[in-house]
Short mmCIF file of C-alpha atoms and ligand atoms in Angstrom, two decimals:
data_model
loop_
_atom_site.label_atom_id
_atom_site.label_comp_id
_atom_site.label_asym_id
_atom_site.label_seq_id
_atom_site.Cartn_x
_atom_site.Cartn_y
_atom_site.Cartn_z
CA MET A 28 71.04 66.65 128.42
CA SER A 29 68.48 67.16 131.19
CA HIS A 30 68.28 70.56 132.94
CA THR A 31 67.10 69.13 136.23
CA LEU A 32 69.70 67.75 138.57
CA SER A 33 69.81 64.09 139.37
CA THR A 34 69.63 63.07 143.03
CA GLU A 35 73.32 62.41 142.94
CA GLN A 36 74.09 65.86 141.55
CA SER A 37 71.80 67.53 144.10
CA LEU A 38 73.65 65.74 146.88
CA ILE A 39 76.98 66.92 145.54
CA VAL A 40 75.74 70.51 145.28
CA ALA A 41 74.26 70.41 148.79
CA GLY A 42 77.46 68.86 150.13
CA ALA A 43 79.56 71.52 148.45
CA ALA A 44 77.35 74.27 149.88
CA ILE A 45 77.66 72.88 153.40
CA ALA A 46 81.43 72.51 153.02
CA LEU A 47 81.71 76.09 151.78
CA PHE A 48 79.64 77.33 154.69
CA LEU A 49 81.79 75.46 157.22
CA VAL A 50 85.04 76.64 155.69
CA SER A 51 83.97 80.28 155.59
CA HIS A 52 82.58 80.04 159.11
CA VAL A 53 85.84 78.66 160.47
CA PHE A 54 87.78 81.21 158.45
CA LEU A 55 85.69 84.09 159.79
CA ARG A 56 86.04 82.81 163.34
CA LEU A 57 89.79 82.56 162.96
CA ARG A 58 89.91 86.03 161.49
CA THR A 59 87.90 87.51 164.30
CA ARG A 60 90.10 85.71 166.77
CA SER A 61 93.22 87.07 165.22
CA THR A 62 92.13 90.64 164.74
CA LYS A 63 89.80 91.41 167.64
CA ALA A 64 91.39 93.90 170.00
CA LYS A 65 91.36 92.64 173.54
CA SER A 66 91.57 94.89 176.55
CA LEU A 67 93.80 93.81 179.41
CA LYS A 68 95.30 95.59 182.39
CA ILE A 69 98.80 96.00 183.70
CA SER A 70 98.53 94.31 187.09
CA GLU A 71 102.19 94.30 188.14
CA ILE A 72 105.40 96.08 187.15
CA TYR A 73 108.88 94.84 188.06
CA VAL A 74 112.37 96.12 187.50
CA TYR A 75 115.60 94.32 188.33
CA PRO A 76 118.17 97.07 188.90
CA ILE A 77 120.84 94.43 189.55
CA LYS A 78 120.32 91.53 187.19
CA SER A 79 119.28 88.26 188.84
CA LEU A 80 118.70 89.70 192.31
CA ARG A 81 115.11 89.90 193.52
CA PRO A 82 113.00 92.51 191.71
CA THR A 83 111.77 95.89 192.81
CA LYS A 84 107.99 95.96 192.47
CA LEU A 85 106.72 99.34 191.28
CA GLU A 86 103.38 101.09 190.91
CA SER A 87 104.69 102.93 187.86
CA ALA A 88 107.86 102.99 185.81
CA VAL A 89 109.33 105.04 183.00
CA ALA A 90 109.22 102.85 179.92
CA THR A 91 111.86 103.45 177.25
CA LYS A 92 112.93 101.64 174.13
CA TYR A 93 115.66 99.95 176.17
CA GLY A 94 113.23 98.70 178.79
CA PHE A 95 112.07 100.23 182.05
CA GLU A 96 114.32 102.85 183.55
CA HIS A 97 116.80 101.23 186.00
CA ASP A 98 116.09 97.71 184.74
CA ARG A 99 119.20 95.48 184.59
CA VAL A 100 121.67 98.35 184.65
CA PHE A 101 123.97 96.46 187.02
CA MET A 102 125.16 92.89 187.02
CA LEU A 103 127.44 90.66 189.05
CA LEU A 104 130.26 88.45 187.84
CA GLN A 105 132.16 85.82 189.79
CA VAL A 106 135.92 86.25 189.77
CA LEU A 107 137.56 83.01 188.63
CA PRO A 108 141.29 82.20 188.44
CA ASP A 109 141.17 82.66 184.67
CA GLY A 110 138.63 85.44 184.28
CA TYR A 111 135.03 86.25 185.12
CA ARG A 112 131.75 84.39 184.89
CA ASN A 113 128.40 86.14 184.43
CA MET A 114 126.10 85.39 187.33
CA ALA A 115 122.42 84.44 186.93
CA VAL A 116 119.85 82.67 189.11
CA SER A 117 120.04 79.35 187.26
CA ARG A 118 123.67 78.83 188.25
CA TYR A 119 123.77 81.01 191.35
CA PRO A 120 120.46 80.40 193.16
CA ASP A 121 121.71 82.24 196.25
CA MET A 122 121.26 85.47 194.26
CA THR A 123 117.60 85.18 195.28
CA GLN A 124 118.60 86.03 198.86
CA PHE A 125 119.16 89.67 197.90
CA LEU A 126 116.09 91.91 198.00
CA THR A 127 116.01 95.28 196.25
CA SER A 128 114.08 98.51 196.51
CA ILE A 129 114.51 101.87 194.81
CA GLU A 130 114.59 105.18 196.63
CA HIS A 131 114.25 108.50 194.86
CA ARG A 132 116.05 110.87 197.18
CA LYS A 133 115.13 114.46 197.78
CA ASP A 134 118.30 115.64 196.03
CA GLY A 135 117.00 114.08 192.83
CA LYS A 136 119.36 111.11 192.95
CA ALA A 137 118.05 107.57 192.95
CA GLU A 138 119.54 104.61 194.82
CA VAL A 139 118.89 100.92 194.90
CA HIS A 140 118.91 99.49 198.40
CA VAL A 141 120.05 95.88 198.45
CA THR A 142 119.23 93.77 201.49
CA PHE A 143 121.00 90.46 201.91
CA SER A 144 118.84 88.21 204.03
CA ALA A 145 120.11 84.64 203.84
CA PHE A 146 117.78 81.78 204.72
CA GLY A 147 118.37 80.66 208.30
CA ASN A 148 120.45 83.73 208.97
CA GLU A 149 117.85 86.45 208.58
CA GLU A 150 118.72 88.23 211.82
CA LYS A 151 122.12 89.01 210.32
CA SER A 152 120.64 90.75 207.30
CA ARG A 153 122.63 93.67 205.94
CA THR A 154 121.94 96.45 203.50
CA LEU A 155 123.93 98.27 200.82
CA SER A 156 122.90 101.37 198.89
CA VAL A 157 124.08 101.72 195.31
CA PRO A 158 123.63 104.94 193.31
CA LEU A 159 121.56 104.22 190.22
CA ALA A 160 123.45 106.73 188.12
CA PRO A 161 127.07 106.65 189.27
CA ASP A 162 129.50 109.01 187.56
CA THR A 163 131.10 106.74 184.97
CA GLU A 164 134.01 109.16 184.40
CA LYS A 165 135.34 107.99 187.74
CA LEU A 166 134.92 104.29 186.98
CA ASP A 167 137.25 101.83 185.29
CA PRO A 168 136.01 100.29 182.07
CA PHE A 169 135.05 96.64 182.22
CA ASN A 170 134.04 94.48 179.27
CA VAL A 171 131.11 92.14 179.65
CA ASP A 172 130.20 89.45 177.15
CA MET A 173 126.65 88.22 177.52
CA HIS A 174 125.48 85.43 175.24
CA GLY A 175 127.92 86.53 172.56
CA SER A 176 126.78 90.15 172.61
CA PRO A 177 129.59 92.14 174.22
CA THR A 178 129.39 95.54 175.78
CA ALA A 179 131.72 97.99 177.43
CA ALA A 180 130.62 98.49 181.02
CA PHE A 181 132.17 99.99 184.17
CA LYS A 182 133.54 98.43 187.32
CA MET A 183 131.93 99.85 190.43
CA PRO A 184 134.26 101.04 193.22
CA HIS A 185 135.66 98.11 195.16
CA GLU A 186 133.60 98.70 198.32
CA TYR A 187 130.49 97.58 196.45
CA SER A 188 132.09 94.43 195.12
CA THR A 189 133.57 93.71 198.55
CA TRP A 190 130.13 93.91 200.15
CA PHE A 191 128.73 91.40 197.68
CA SER A 192 131.83 89.16 197.96
CA GLU A 193 131.36 88.99 201.73
CA CYS A 194 127.70 88.03 201.32
CA PHE A 195 128.36 85.36 198.69
CA GLY A 196 131.49 84.02 200.37
CA TYR A 197 133.53 84.25 197.19
CA GLU A 198 134.89 87.05 195.09
CA VAL A 199 132.53 88.87 192.76
CA VAL A 200 132.49 92.21 190.94
CA LEU A 201 129.58 94.60 190.50
CA VAL A 202 129.51 96.31 187.13
CA PHE A 203 127.42 99.16 185.77
CA LEU A 204 126.22 99.49 182.19
CA GLY A 205 126.32 103.28 182.02
CA ASP A 206 125.03 104.69 178.77
CA ASN A 207 126.21 101.66 176.84
CA LYS A 208 123.88 99.05 175.42
CA ARG A 209 124.10 95.59 173.93
CA GLU A 210 122.68 94.45 170.62
CA VAL A 211 120.04 91.77 170.62
CA LEU A 212 120.93 88.45 169.04
CA TRP A 213 117.68 87.45 167.39
CA ARG A 214 118.39 86.38 163.84
CA ASP A 215 115.23 88.09 162.64
CA LEU A 216 115.97 91.33 164.46
CA VAL A 217 119.61 91.90 163.69
CA GLN A 218 119.81 94.47 160.97
CA THR A 219 123.14 94.21 159.21
CA GLN A 220 124.27 97.30 157.36
CA ASN A 221 124.05 95.50 154.03
CA ALA A 222 120.56 94.29 154.68
CA ALA A 223 119.49 97.76 155.70
CA LEU A 224 120.87 99.25 152.51
CA LEU A 225 119.57 96.56 150.23
CA THR A 226 116.08 96.13 151.49
CA ARG A 227 115.35 99.31 153.40
CA VAL A 228 112.71 97.22 155.06
CA PRO A 229 112.72 98.02 158.72
CA LEU A 230 112.22 95.08 161.00
CA LEU A 231 109.74 96.33 163.50
CA GLY A 232 107.78 98.79 161.46
CA SER A 233 109.07 102.03 160.09
CA ALA A 234 110.19 103.51 163.36
CA ILE A 235 112.88 100.98 164.28
CA PRO A 236 115.31 100.62 161.43
CA GLN A 237 118.24 99.38 163.53
CA THR A 238 118.96 96.32 165.55
CA PRO A 239 117.22 96.84 168.90
CA GLN A 240 119.53 97.51 171.81
CA ILE A 241 119.16 96.22 175.33
CA THR A 242 120.68 96.39 178.78
CA PHE A 243 122.00 93.42 180.78
CA ALA A 244 118.57 91.82 180.20
CA ASP A 245 119.09 88.51 178.43
CA CYS A 246 117.07 88.91 175.28
CA ALA A 247 114.78 91.89 175.03
CA PRO A 248 113.82 95.21 176.62
CA TYR A 249 110.61 93.77 178.09
CA LEU A 250 109.32 90.44 179.26
CA VAL A 251 105.54 90.38 179.38
CA VAL A 252 103.56 87.58 181.03
CA SER A 253 99.86 86.84 181.53
CA SER A 254 98.41 86.24 184.98
CA THR A 255 95.91 83.80 183.44
CA SER A 256 98.81 81.62 182.37
CA LEU A 257 100.39 82.03 185.80
CA ASP A 258 97.17 80.62 187.28
CA ASN A 259 97.52 77.65 184.99
CA VAL A 260 101.03 77.02 186.35
CA SER A 261 99.74 77.36 189.91
CA SER A 262 97.00 74.81 189.16
CA ARG A 263 99.81 72.28 188.63
CA LEU A 264 101.25 72.94 192.09
CA ALA A 265 100.12 72.34 195.65
CA PRO A 266 97.18 74.69 196.45
CA ASP A 267 99.03 76.32 199.34
CA GLU A 268 102.08 77.00 197.18
CA PRO A 269 101.00 78.95 194.09
CA MET A 270 103.67 79.90 191.57
CA ASP A 271 105.63 83.03 192.43
CA VAL A 272 105.45 85.14 189.27
CA THR A 273 108.83 86.74 189.98
CA LYS A 274 110.50 83.39 189.27
CA PHE A 275 109.56 84.08 185.66
CA ARG A 276 111.35 87.46 185.89
CA PRO A 277 108.65 89.51 184.15
CA ASN A 278 108.70 93.28 183.71
CA ILE A 279 104.99 93.51 183.02
CA VAL A 280 102.20 91.22 184.22
CA LEU A 281 98.97 91.56 182.26
CA SER A 282 95.68 90.43 183.73
CA GLY A 283 92.37 89.80 181.98
CA ALA A 284 93.27 87.27 179.28
CA ASP A 285 90.37 84.83 178.89
CA GLU A 286 92.51 81.77 178.47
CA ALA A 287 95.93 80.58 179.46
CA TRP A 288 98.58 80.78 176.75
CA GLU A 289 96.72 83.28 174.52
CA GLU A 290 99.85 85.36 174.70
CA ASP A 291 101.71 82.82 172.57
CA TYR A 292 99.97 84.47 169.62
CA TRP A 293 100.06 88.11 170.63
CA SER A 294 102.10 90.24 168.29
CA LYS A 295 101.23 93.79 169.31
CA VAL A 296 100.10 95.23 172.60
CA ARG A 297 99.38 98.92 172.99
CA VAL A 298 99.76 100.80 176.26
CA GLY A 299 98.76 104.43 175.92
CA SER A 300 100.59 105.75 172.86
CA ILE A 301 103.21 103.01 172.95
CA GLU A 302 103.10 99.87 170.93
CA LEU A 303 105.03 96.87 172.21
CA ILE A 304 105.93 94.39 169.52
CA MET A 305 105.94 90.83 170.83
CA LYS A 306 108.58 89.21 168.76
CA HIS A 307 109.51 86.06 170.61
CA ASN A 308 108.57 83.53 173.24
CA CYS A 309 110.53 83.29 176.44
CA VAL A 310 111.84 79.75 176.76
CA ARG A 311 112.53 78.51 180.27
CA CYS A 312 115.35 76.87 182.18
CA ALA A 313 115.81 75.34 185.62
CA SER A 314 115.84 78.76 187.30
CA VAL A 315 112.03 78.46 187.62
CA ASN A 316 112.59 75.56 190.04
CA VAL A 317 114.65 77.61 192.49
CA ASP A 318 113.15 78.13 195.94
CA TYR A 319 113.39 81.89 196.45
CA GLY A 320 112.89 81.40 200.19
CA THR A 321 115.96 79.25 200.70
CA GLY A 322 118.04 80.19 197.67
CA LYS A 323 118.39 76.50 196.83
CA PRO A 324 116.89 74.27 194.15
CA GLY A 325 113.24 73.80 195.13
CA THR A 326 111.99 70.64 196.80
CA GLY A 327 108.58 69.06 196.30
CA GLU A 328 106.24 70.27 193.57
CA ALA A 329 107.73 73.77 193.38
CA GLY A 330 111.03 72.16 192.42
CA GLN A 331 109.32 70.43 189.48
CA VAL A 332 107.91 73.44 187.67
CA LEU A 333 110.18 73.07 184.66
CA LYS A 334 109.22 69.41 184.25
CA LYS A 335 105.53 70.14 184.70
CA LEU A 336 105.71 72.77 181.98
CA GLN A 337 107.76 70.56 179.69
CA LYS A 338 104.73 68.26 179.43
CA ASP A 339 102.67 70.57 177.29
CA ARG A 340 104.45 73.90 176.97
CA ARG A 341 107.28 72.97 174.64
CA VAL A 342 105.50 74.88 171.90
CA ASP A 343 108.35 76.77 170.27
CA LYS A 344 109.85 74.90 167.33
CA GLY A 345 113.08 76.83 167.71
CA ALA A 346 113.67 75.60 171.28
CA LYS A 347 112.35 72.06 171.33
CA TRP A 348 113.21 71.14 174.89
CA SER A 349 112.32 74.31 176.70
CA PRO A 350 108.81 75.21 177.81
CA VAL A 351 107.48 78.66 176.93
CA PHE A 352 106.20 81.18 179.44
CA GLY A 353 105.76 84.80 178.42
CA ARG A 354 106.68 86.99 175.50
CA TYR A 355 109.69 89.16 174.76
CA ALA A 356 108.60 92.60 173.68
CA PHE A 357 110.27 95.41 171.78
CA TRP A 358 109.49 99.07 171.59
CA ARG A 359 107.93 100.62 168.56
CA GLY A 360 107.49 104.25 167.83
CA ALA A 361 109.38 107.47 167.93
CA ASN A 362 108.36 108.19 171.50
CA ASN A 363 111.31 108.13 173.80
CA ALA A 364 109.61 107.43 177.06
CA HIS A 365 106.23 106.92 178.58
CA VAL A 366 105.14 106.17 182.14
CA PHE A 367 103.47 102.79 182.52
CA LYS A 368 101.29 102.41 185.61
CA VAL A 369 99.65 99.50 187.36
CA GLY A 370 96.01 99.61 186.25
CA ASP A 371 96.84 100.97 182.77
CA GLU A 372 94.89 99.43 179.96
CA ALA A 373 96.88 97.23 177.60
CA ILE A 374 95.21 96.37 174.33
CA VAL A 375 96.19 93.39 172.26
CA THR A 376 95.93 94.97 168.83
CA ASP A 377 97.36 92.21 166.69
CA ARG A 378 97.93 88.48 166.82
CA ASN A 379 100.08 86.07 164.86
CA LYS A 380 98.51 83.21 162.99
CA ASP A 381 101.27 80.87 164.13
CA ARG A 382 103.53 80.84 167.14
CA SER A 383 106.85 82.62 166.74
CA ILE A 384 110.01 80.56 166.44
CA PHE A 385 113.04 81.11 168.68
CA SER A 386 116.05 82.02 166.54
CA LYS A 387 119.38 83.17 167.89
CA LEU A 388 122.28 84.24 165.75
CA PRO A 389 125.08 81.72 165.94
CA ARG A 390 128.19 83.53 167.17
C1 NAG B 29 96.58 74.51 181.63
O1 NAG B 29 97.05 74.52 180.31
C2 NAG B 29 97.02 73.27 179.66
C3 NAG B 29 97.55 73.47 178.26
O2 NAG B 29 98.88 73.74 178.27
C4 NAG B 29 95.60 72.72 179.61
O3 NAG B 29 95.61 71.44 179.04
C5 NAG B 29 95.01 72.68 180.99
O4 NAG B 29 93.67 72.31 180.92
C6 NAG B 29 95.14 74.04 181.66
N1 NAG B 29 94.69 73.93 183.04
C7 NAG B 29 93.78 74.73 183.56
C8 NAG B 29 93.44 74.48 184.98
O5 NAG B 29 93.26 75.61 182.94
#
């Protein structure tokens, strides 16, 4: 047997070496991509004191494990002959005709001011002030069932509901969450008692052993979006009509991502001492087509946003038909509260190798 390699053997060895180099190179690149911390900034903060009305834009907000203080603590339901129906923008686009702002009064109490300014009837706009922490002892209990996750809430005094009923032109009720919370419905986040006992493996790291709880928000305490991805959506629309980020109902807008849709892979984002765990994608419905100016389904390109996103943003295997925009985030850590400010640094500290998959508990 000869000790020198034949030409054929040399070629094989050289080929193998090149292949090994390429594989390790790609692997290293992927690794760096998935572990490199990336510094972003909080560019906008929104809360929605009354679910599905227009947001209150804030310079800073108290962040808690249930979401920002005052976020989705009220909601509206239509009164039907046989019960109540939860109201949301997709089915009730005229909810976008109600603007909100928060006032912290000198006596320490906070109020949300709601201004109803209907398209074509702006000169008849009217305003209602609602205390953000009404005394629930004086309120009647009222059960709300949202997406199969029920909660005991409270019916606000009738003058509030009457004001809204007059604006909408049909009967509605305004309800307050009080100190109650709802449980999230993500299959991978619901911690059953048995599972907790058997595995003792907490779901979101050691600090959150129970099923996360939320307000009247649909799915999670926080919805985080990237302004780079927003720009991508705007690039699909007429130049004089960029996408209004509030149609995506974010709590936190982060700026500074290099590329659109990077956030699909984010799994942890740190703001100060708080770590937000990005567990799921936010999958979208026709509410993104609503014209917030008129309170009607949008016309022209702005009314086609869902379709335009369906082309290439149906990237969540768990929700095949719905395009993804933004990430649902959960709170991690023992800290109870922390003020988030516009301009705060937000660091992407961890990324997933694959996109997360939408999974709701069947109920
Ligand atoms: C927007 O994102 C899509 C991928 O979903 C990409 O193909 C397209 O090039 C992006 N557009 C811009 C202007 O970056």
